[in-house]
Coordinates of C-alpha atoms in Angstrom, one line a residue:
X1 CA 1.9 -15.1 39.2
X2 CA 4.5 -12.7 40.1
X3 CA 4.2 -10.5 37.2
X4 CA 0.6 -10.0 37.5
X5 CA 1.6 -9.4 41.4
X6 CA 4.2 -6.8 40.6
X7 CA 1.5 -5.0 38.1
X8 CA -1.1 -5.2 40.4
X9 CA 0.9 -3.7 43.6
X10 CA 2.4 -0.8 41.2
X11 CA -0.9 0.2 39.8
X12 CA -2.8 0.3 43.7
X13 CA 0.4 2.9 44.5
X14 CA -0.5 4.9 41.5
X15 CA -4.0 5.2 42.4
X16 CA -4.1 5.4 46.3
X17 CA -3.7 8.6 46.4
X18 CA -6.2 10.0 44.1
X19 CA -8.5 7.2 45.3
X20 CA -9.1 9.6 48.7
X21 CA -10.1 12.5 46.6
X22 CA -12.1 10.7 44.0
X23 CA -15.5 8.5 44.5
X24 CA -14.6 6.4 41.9
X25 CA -12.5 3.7 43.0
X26 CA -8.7 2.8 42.0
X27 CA -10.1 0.1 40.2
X28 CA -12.4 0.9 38.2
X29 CA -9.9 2.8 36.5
X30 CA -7.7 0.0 35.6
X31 CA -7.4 -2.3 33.1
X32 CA -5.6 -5.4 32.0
X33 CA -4.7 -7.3 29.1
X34 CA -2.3 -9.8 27.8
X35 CA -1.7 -12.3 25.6
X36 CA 1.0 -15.6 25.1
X37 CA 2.7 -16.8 22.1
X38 CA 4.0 -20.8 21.8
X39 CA 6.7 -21.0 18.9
X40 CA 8.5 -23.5 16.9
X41 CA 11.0 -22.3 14.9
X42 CA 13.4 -23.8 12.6
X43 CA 16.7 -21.9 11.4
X44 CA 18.9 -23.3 8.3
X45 CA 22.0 -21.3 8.1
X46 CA 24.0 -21.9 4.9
X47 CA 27.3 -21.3 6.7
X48 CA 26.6 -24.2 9.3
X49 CA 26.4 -27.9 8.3
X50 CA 23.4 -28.4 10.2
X51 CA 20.0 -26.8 10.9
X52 CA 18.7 -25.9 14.2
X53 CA 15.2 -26.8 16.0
X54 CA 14.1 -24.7 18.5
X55 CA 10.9 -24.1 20.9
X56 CA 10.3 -20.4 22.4
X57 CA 7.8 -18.8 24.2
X58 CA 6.3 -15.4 24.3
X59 CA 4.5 -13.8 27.5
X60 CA 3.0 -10.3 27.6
X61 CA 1.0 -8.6 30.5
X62 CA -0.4 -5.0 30.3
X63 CA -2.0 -2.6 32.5
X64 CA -3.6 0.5 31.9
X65 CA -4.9 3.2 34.6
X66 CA -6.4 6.6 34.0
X67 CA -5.0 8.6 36.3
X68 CA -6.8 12.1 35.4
X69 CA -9.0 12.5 32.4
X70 CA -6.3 13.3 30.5
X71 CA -4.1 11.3 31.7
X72 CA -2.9 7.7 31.3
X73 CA -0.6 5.6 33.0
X74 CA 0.7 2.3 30.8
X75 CA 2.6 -0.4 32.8
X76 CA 4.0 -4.2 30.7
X77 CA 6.0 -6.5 31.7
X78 CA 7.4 -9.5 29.3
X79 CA 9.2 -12.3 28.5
X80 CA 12.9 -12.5 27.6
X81 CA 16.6 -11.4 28.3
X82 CA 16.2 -7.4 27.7
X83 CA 17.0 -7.7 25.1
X84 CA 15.8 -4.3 22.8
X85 CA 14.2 -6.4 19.7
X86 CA 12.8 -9.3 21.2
X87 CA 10.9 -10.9 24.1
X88 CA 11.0 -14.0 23.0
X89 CA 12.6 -16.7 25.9
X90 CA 13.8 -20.3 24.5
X91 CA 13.0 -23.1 26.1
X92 CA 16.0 -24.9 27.5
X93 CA 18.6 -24.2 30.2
X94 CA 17.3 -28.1 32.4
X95 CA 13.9 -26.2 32.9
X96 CA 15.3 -23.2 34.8
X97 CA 12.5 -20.3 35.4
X98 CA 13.0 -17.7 32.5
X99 CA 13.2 -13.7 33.0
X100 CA 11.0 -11.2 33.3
X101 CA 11.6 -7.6 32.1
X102 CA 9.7 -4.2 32.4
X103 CA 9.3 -3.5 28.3
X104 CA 6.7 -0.6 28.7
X105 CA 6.1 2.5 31.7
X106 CA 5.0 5.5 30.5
X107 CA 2.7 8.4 30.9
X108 CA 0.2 9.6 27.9
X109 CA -1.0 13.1 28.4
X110 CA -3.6 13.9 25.7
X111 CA -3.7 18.0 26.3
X112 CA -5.8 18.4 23.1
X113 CA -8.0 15.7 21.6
X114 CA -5.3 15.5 18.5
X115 CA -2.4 15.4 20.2
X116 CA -1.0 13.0 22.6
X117 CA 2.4 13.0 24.5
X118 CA 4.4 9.7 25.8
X119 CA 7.6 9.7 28.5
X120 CA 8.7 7.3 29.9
X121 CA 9.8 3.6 28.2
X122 CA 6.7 4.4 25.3
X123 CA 5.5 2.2 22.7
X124 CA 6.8 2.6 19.1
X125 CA 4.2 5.0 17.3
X126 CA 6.2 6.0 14.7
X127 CA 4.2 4.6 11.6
X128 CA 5.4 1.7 9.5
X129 CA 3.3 0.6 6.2
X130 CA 1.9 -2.5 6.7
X131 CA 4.2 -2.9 10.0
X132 CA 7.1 -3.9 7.9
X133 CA 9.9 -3.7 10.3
X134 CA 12.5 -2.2 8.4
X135 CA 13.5 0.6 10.0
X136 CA 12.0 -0.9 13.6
X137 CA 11.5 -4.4 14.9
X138 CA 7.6 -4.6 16.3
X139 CA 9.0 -5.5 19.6
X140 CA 11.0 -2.6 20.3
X141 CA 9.9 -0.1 22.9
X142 CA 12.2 3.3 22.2
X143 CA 13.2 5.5 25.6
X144 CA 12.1 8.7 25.9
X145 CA 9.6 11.2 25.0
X146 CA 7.1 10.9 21.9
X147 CA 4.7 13.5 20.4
X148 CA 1.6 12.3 18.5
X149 CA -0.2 14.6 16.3
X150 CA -3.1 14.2 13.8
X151 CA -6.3 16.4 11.9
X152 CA -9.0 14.8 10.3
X153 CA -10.6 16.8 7.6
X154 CA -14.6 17.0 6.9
X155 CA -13.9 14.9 4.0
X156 CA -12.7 11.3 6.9
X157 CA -9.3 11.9 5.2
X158 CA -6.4 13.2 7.7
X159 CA -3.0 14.3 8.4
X160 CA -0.7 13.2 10.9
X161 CA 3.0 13.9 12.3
X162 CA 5.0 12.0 15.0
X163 CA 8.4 13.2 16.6
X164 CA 10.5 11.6 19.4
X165 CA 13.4 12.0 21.0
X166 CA 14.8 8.8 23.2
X167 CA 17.9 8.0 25.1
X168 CA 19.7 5.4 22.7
X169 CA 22.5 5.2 25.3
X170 CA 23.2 7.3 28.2
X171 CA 27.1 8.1 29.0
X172 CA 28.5 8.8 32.5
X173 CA 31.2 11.8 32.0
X174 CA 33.6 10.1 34.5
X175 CA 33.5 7.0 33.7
X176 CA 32.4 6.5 30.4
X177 CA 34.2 8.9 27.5
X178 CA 32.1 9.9 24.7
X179 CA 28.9 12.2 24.7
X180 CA 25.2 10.5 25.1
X181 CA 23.7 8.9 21.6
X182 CA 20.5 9.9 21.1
X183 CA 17.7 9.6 18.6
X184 CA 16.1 12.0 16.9
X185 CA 13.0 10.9 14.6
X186 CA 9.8 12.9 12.4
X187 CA 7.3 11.6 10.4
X188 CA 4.8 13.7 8.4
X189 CA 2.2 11.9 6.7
X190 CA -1.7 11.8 5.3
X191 CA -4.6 9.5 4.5
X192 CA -6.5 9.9 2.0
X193 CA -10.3 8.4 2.5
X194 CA -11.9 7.1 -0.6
X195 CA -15.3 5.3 -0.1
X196 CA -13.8 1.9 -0.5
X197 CA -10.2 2.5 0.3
X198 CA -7.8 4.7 2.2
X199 CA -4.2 6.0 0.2
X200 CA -1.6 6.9 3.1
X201 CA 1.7 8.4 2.1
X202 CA 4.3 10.5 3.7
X203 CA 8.1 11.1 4.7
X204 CA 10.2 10.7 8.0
X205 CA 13.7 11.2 9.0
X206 CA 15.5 9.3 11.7
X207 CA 19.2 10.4 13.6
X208 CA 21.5 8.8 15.6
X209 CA 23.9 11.0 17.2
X210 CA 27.0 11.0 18.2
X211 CA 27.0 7.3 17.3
X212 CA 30.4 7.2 14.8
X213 CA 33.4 6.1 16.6
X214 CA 31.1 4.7 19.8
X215 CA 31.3 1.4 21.1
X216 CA 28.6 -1.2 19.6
X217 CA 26.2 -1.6 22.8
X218 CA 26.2 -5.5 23.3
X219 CA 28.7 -7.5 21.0
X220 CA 27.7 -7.8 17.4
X221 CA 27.2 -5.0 15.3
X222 CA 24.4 -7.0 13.7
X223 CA 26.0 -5.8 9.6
X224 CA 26.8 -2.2 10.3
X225 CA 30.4 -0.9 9.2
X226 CA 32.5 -1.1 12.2
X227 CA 36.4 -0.9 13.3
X228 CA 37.6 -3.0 16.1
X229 CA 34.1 -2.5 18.3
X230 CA 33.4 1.2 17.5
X231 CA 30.5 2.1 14.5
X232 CA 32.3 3.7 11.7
X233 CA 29.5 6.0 10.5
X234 CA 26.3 8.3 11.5
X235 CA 23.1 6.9 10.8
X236 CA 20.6 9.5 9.6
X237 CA 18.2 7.6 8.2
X238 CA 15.7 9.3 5.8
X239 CA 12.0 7.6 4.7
X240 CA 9.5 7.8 2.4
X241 CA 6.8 5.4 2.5
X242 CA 3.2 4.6 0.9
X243 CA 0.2 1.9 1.4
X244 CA -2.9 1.3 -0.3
X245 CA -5.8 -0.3 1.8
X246 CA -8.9 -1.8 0.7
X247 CA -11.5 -2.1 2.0
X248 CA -11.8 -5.9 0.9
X249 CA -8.8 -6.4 3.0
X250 CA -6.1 -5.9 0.2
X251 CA -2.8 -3.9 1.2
X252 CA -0.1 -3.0 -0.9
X253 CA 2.9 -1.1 0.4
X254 CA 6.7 0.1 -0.1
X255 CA 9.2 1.9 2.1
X256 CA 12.0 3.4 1.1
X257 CA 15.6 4.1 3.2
X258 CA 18.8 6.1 2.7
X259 CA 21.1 7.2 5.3
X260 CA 22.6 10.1 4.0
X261 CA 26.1 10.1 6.3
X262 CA 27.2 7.7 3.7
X263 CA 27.6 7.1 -0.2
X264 CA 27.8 3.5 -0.2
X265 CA 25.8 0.5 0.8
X266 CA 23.1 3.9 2.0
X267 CA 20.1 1.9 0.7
X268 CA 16.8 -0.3 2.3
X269 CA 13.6 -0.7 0.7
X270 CA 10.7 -2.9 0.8
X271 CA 7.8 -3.8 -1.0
X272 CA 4.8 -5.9 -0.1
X273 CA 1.2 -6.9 -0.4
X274 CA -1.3 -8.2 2.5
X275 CA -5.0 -9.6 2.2
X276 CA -7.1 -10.0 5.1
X277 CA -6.5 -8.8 9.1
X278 CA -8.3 -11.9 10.7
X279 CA -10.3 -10.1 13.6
X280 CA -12.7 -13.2 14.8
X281 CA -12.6 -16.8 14.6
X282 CA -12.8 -18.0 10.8
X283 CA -10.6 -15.2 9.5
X284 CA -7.4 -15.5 7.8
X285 CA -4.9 -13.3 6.2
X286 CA -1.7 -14.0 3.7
X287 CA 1.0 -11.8 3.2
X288 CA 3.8 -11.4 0.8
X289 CA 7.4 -8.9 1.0
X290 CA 10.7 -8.2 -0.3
X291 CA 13.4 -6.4 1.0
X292 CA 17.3 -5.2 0.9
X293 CA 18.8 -3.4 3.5
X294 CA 22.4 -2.3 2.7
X295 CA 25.1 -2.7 5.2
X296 CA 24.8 0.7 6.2
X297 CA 21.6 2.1 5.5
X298 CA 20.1 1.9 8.8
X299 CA 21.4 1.1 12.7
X300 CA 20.7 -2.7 12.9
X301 CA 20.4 -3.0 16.1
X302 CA 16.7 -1.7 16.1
X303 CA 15.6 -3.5 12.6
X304 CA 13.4 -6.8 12.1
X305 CA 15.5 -10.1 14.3
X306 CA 14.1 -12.6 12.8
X307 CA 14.9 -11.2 8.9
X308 CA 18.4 -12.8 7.7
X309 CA 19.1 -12.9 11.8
X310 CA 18.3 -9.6 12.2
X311 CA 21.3 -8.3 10.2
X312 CA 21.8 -5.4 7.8
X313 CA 23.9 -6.1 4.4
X314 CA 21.0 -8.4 3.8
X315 CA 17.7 -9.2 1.3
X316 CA 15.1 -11.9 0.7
X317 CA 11.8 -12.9 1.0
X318 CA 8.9 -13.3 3.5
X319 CA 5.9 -15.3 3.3
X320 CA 3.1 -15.4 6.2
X321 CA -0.3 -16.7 6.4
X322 CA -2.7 -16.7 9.7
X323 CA -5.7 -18.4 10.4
X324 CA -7.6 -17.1 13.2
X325 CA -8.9 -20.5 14.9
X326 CA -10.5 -18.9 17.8
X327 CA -11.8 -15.4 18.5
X328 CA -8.4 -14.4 21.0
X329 CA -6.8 -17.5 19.6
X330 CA -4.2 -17.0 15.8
X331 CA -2.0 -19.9 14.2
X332 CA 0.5 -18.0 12.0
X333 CA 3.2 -19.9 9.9
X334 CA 6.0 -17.9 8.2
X335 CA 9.0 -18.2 6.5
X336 CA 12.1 -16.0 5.8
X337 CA 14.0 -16.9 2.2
X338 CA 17.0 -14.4 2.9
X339 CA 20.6 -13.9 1.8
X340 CA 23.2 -12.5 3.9
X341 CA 26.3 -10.5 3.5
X342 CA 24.8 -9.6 0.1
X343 CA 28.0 -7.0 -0.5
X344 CA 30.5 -9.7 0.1
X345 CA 32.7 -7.4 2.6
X346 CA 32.3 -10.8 4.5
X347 CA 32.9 -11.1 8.5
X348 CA 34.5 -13.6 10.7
X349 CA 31.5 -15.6 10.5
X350 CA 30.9 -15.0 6.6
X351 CA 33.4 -14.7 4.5
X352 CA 31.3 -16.0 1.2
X353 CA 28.7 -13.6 -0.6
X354 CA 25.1 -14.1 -0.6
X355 CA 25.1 -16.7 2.4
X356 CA 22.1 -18.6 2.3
X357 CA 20.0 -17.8 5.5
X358 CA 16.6 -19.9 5.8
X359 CA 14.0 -19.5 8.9
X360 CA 10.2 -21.0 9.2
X361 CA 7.8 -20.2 12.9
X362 CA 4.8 -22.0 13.4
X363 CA 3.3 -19.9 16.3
X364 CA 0.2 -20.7 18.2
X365 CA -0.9 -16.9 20.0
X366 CA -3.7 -16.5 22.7
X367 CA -4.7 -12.8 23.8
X368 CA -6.9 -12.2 26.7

């Protein structure tokens, strides 16, 4: 009740003031959404002599205003511990009230109808064949600004390029030594329409800078190389990626990784296959990936959590199904086969190679 409060008082400020010049009123402007996850999840880690039962929860609430006719303001609060990959909030702590966190506030200007500009805390539109998460977990919202860019040809097929530039970690000069860590990221792509499919394809580099010899923000590195609690290397990530859609509802896709600051353990890739995107009740969907993502191919911090616990130096399977049991209601089971510490490096938690890392969620998701 006093999310939705805080959303609804923010979005009347927005809109007072143009309310006085404008017949149309503030709300009628606005819109809302939202939607709630229930999970249970069980994790089996091979380095532990028992398995672990959990129950989580997942709350989202979304508002959108448009401000000018060009111009959109996008407020969300959600679930969680702000933390940058998830928004997911267990359920335990002798039933104390759980957090509540700002995840999205941004403006989208739209100058031209094919391009589309985001500042503020912006969703992730950098593209991701069939929203694999290997460079970027789903839940992460990046800081900063983001240019969107695409041209359809006569023909229905297009091309399409997205750039950003977001505060990874802001440093205060007298306090804090070390320059600010930004990311840098450019994706240039195209589809390709076919009368009963579409063929997307296209390349993207991603850069972390000055990141070597900085302080890991939090307290796990999460795989990346690392002395003491400084990173040792850059992370400049380049992509190439590719997916094949039918129009049947078959997917198949690969991504490809390499951060070219270093010679080893560079490499991430994955490869995968989806049938079916359940959009009303009766629907269903299965999927099917594989992946390796080498210990320093990519900054963990910002991959899939939920994939060998969200760590780089780490491969495996994932299997998903979904079953779409009402038309804003979706049961979804999935399970993570995964190894970690696949270089056998080892860390003080791991010290034998190829650790076993098992992980099932049965998750009951309502949208409204």
């Amino acid at each position: 009740m006093r999310a939705a409060l805080l959303l609804f008082i923010t979005l009347q400020t927005v809109f007072s003031a143009a309310q006085a010049q404008d017949a149309v009123k503030w709300y009628d402007r606005v819109s809302f959404s939202g939607d709630m996850r229930l999970r249970h999840e069980y994790i089996d880690k091979d380095e532990k002599d028992n398995s672990n039962h959990r129950q989580r929860v997942r709350v989202r609430l979304k508002a959108e205003g448009q401000v000018e006719e060009n111009l959109k303001a996008v407020l969300q609060i959600a679930s969680g511990n702000s933390e940058a990959v998830s928004t997911n909030q267990t359920l335990d702590g002798g039933y104390n009230n759980k957090n509540v966190d700002i995840s999205l506030a941004y403006l989208m200007w739209t100058p031209i109808e094919s391009i589309d500009v985001l500042g503020g805390k912006v969703k992730n539109t950098l593209y991701s064949p069939g929203d694999s998460e290997l460079l970027f977990d789903a839940d992460l919202n990046p800081e900063g600004t983001t240019l969107n860019w695409r041209h359809k040809l006569e023909s229905g097929s297009s091309f399409f390029a997205n750039a950003g530039v977001y505060w990874y970690d802001e440093r205060d000069a007298e306090t804090t030594p070390g320059s600010d860590i930004h990311q840098y990221s450019a994706q240039l792509g195209m589809n390709l329409a076919f009368d009963e499919s579409q063929l997307t394809f296209g390349i993207g580099h991603h850069s972390f800078g000055p990141i070597a010899g900085d302080t890991v923000i939090g307290t796990n590195s999460v795989g990346n190389s690392i002395t003491a609690t400084v990173y040792d290397n850059r992370y400049e990530t380049s992509e190439a990626f590719i997916s094949y859609a039918l129009k049947s509802g078959l997917n198949v896709y690969a991504q490809y990784a390499q951060n070219g600051d270093v010679s080893d353990d560079n490499t991430a890739y994955i490869a995968g296959v989806i049938y079916g995107k359940p959009k009303v009740k009766g629907d269903w969907s299965l999927s099917y990936s594989y992946r390796l993502t080498e210990k320093d191919a990519l900054l963990g911090a910002l991959k899939d959590s939920d994939f060998a616990n969200g760590e780089t130096d780490s491969s495996g399977h994932k299997l998903s199904g979904r079953y779409q049991v009402g038309n804003s209601t979706i049961v979804a089971l999935t399970y993570f086969m995964n190894e970690r510490n696949i270089s056998g490096d080892g860390t003080a938690a791991l010290t034998e190679k190829g650790t076993a890392y098992d992980r099932a969620q049965l998750d009951l998701s309502a949208s409204f």
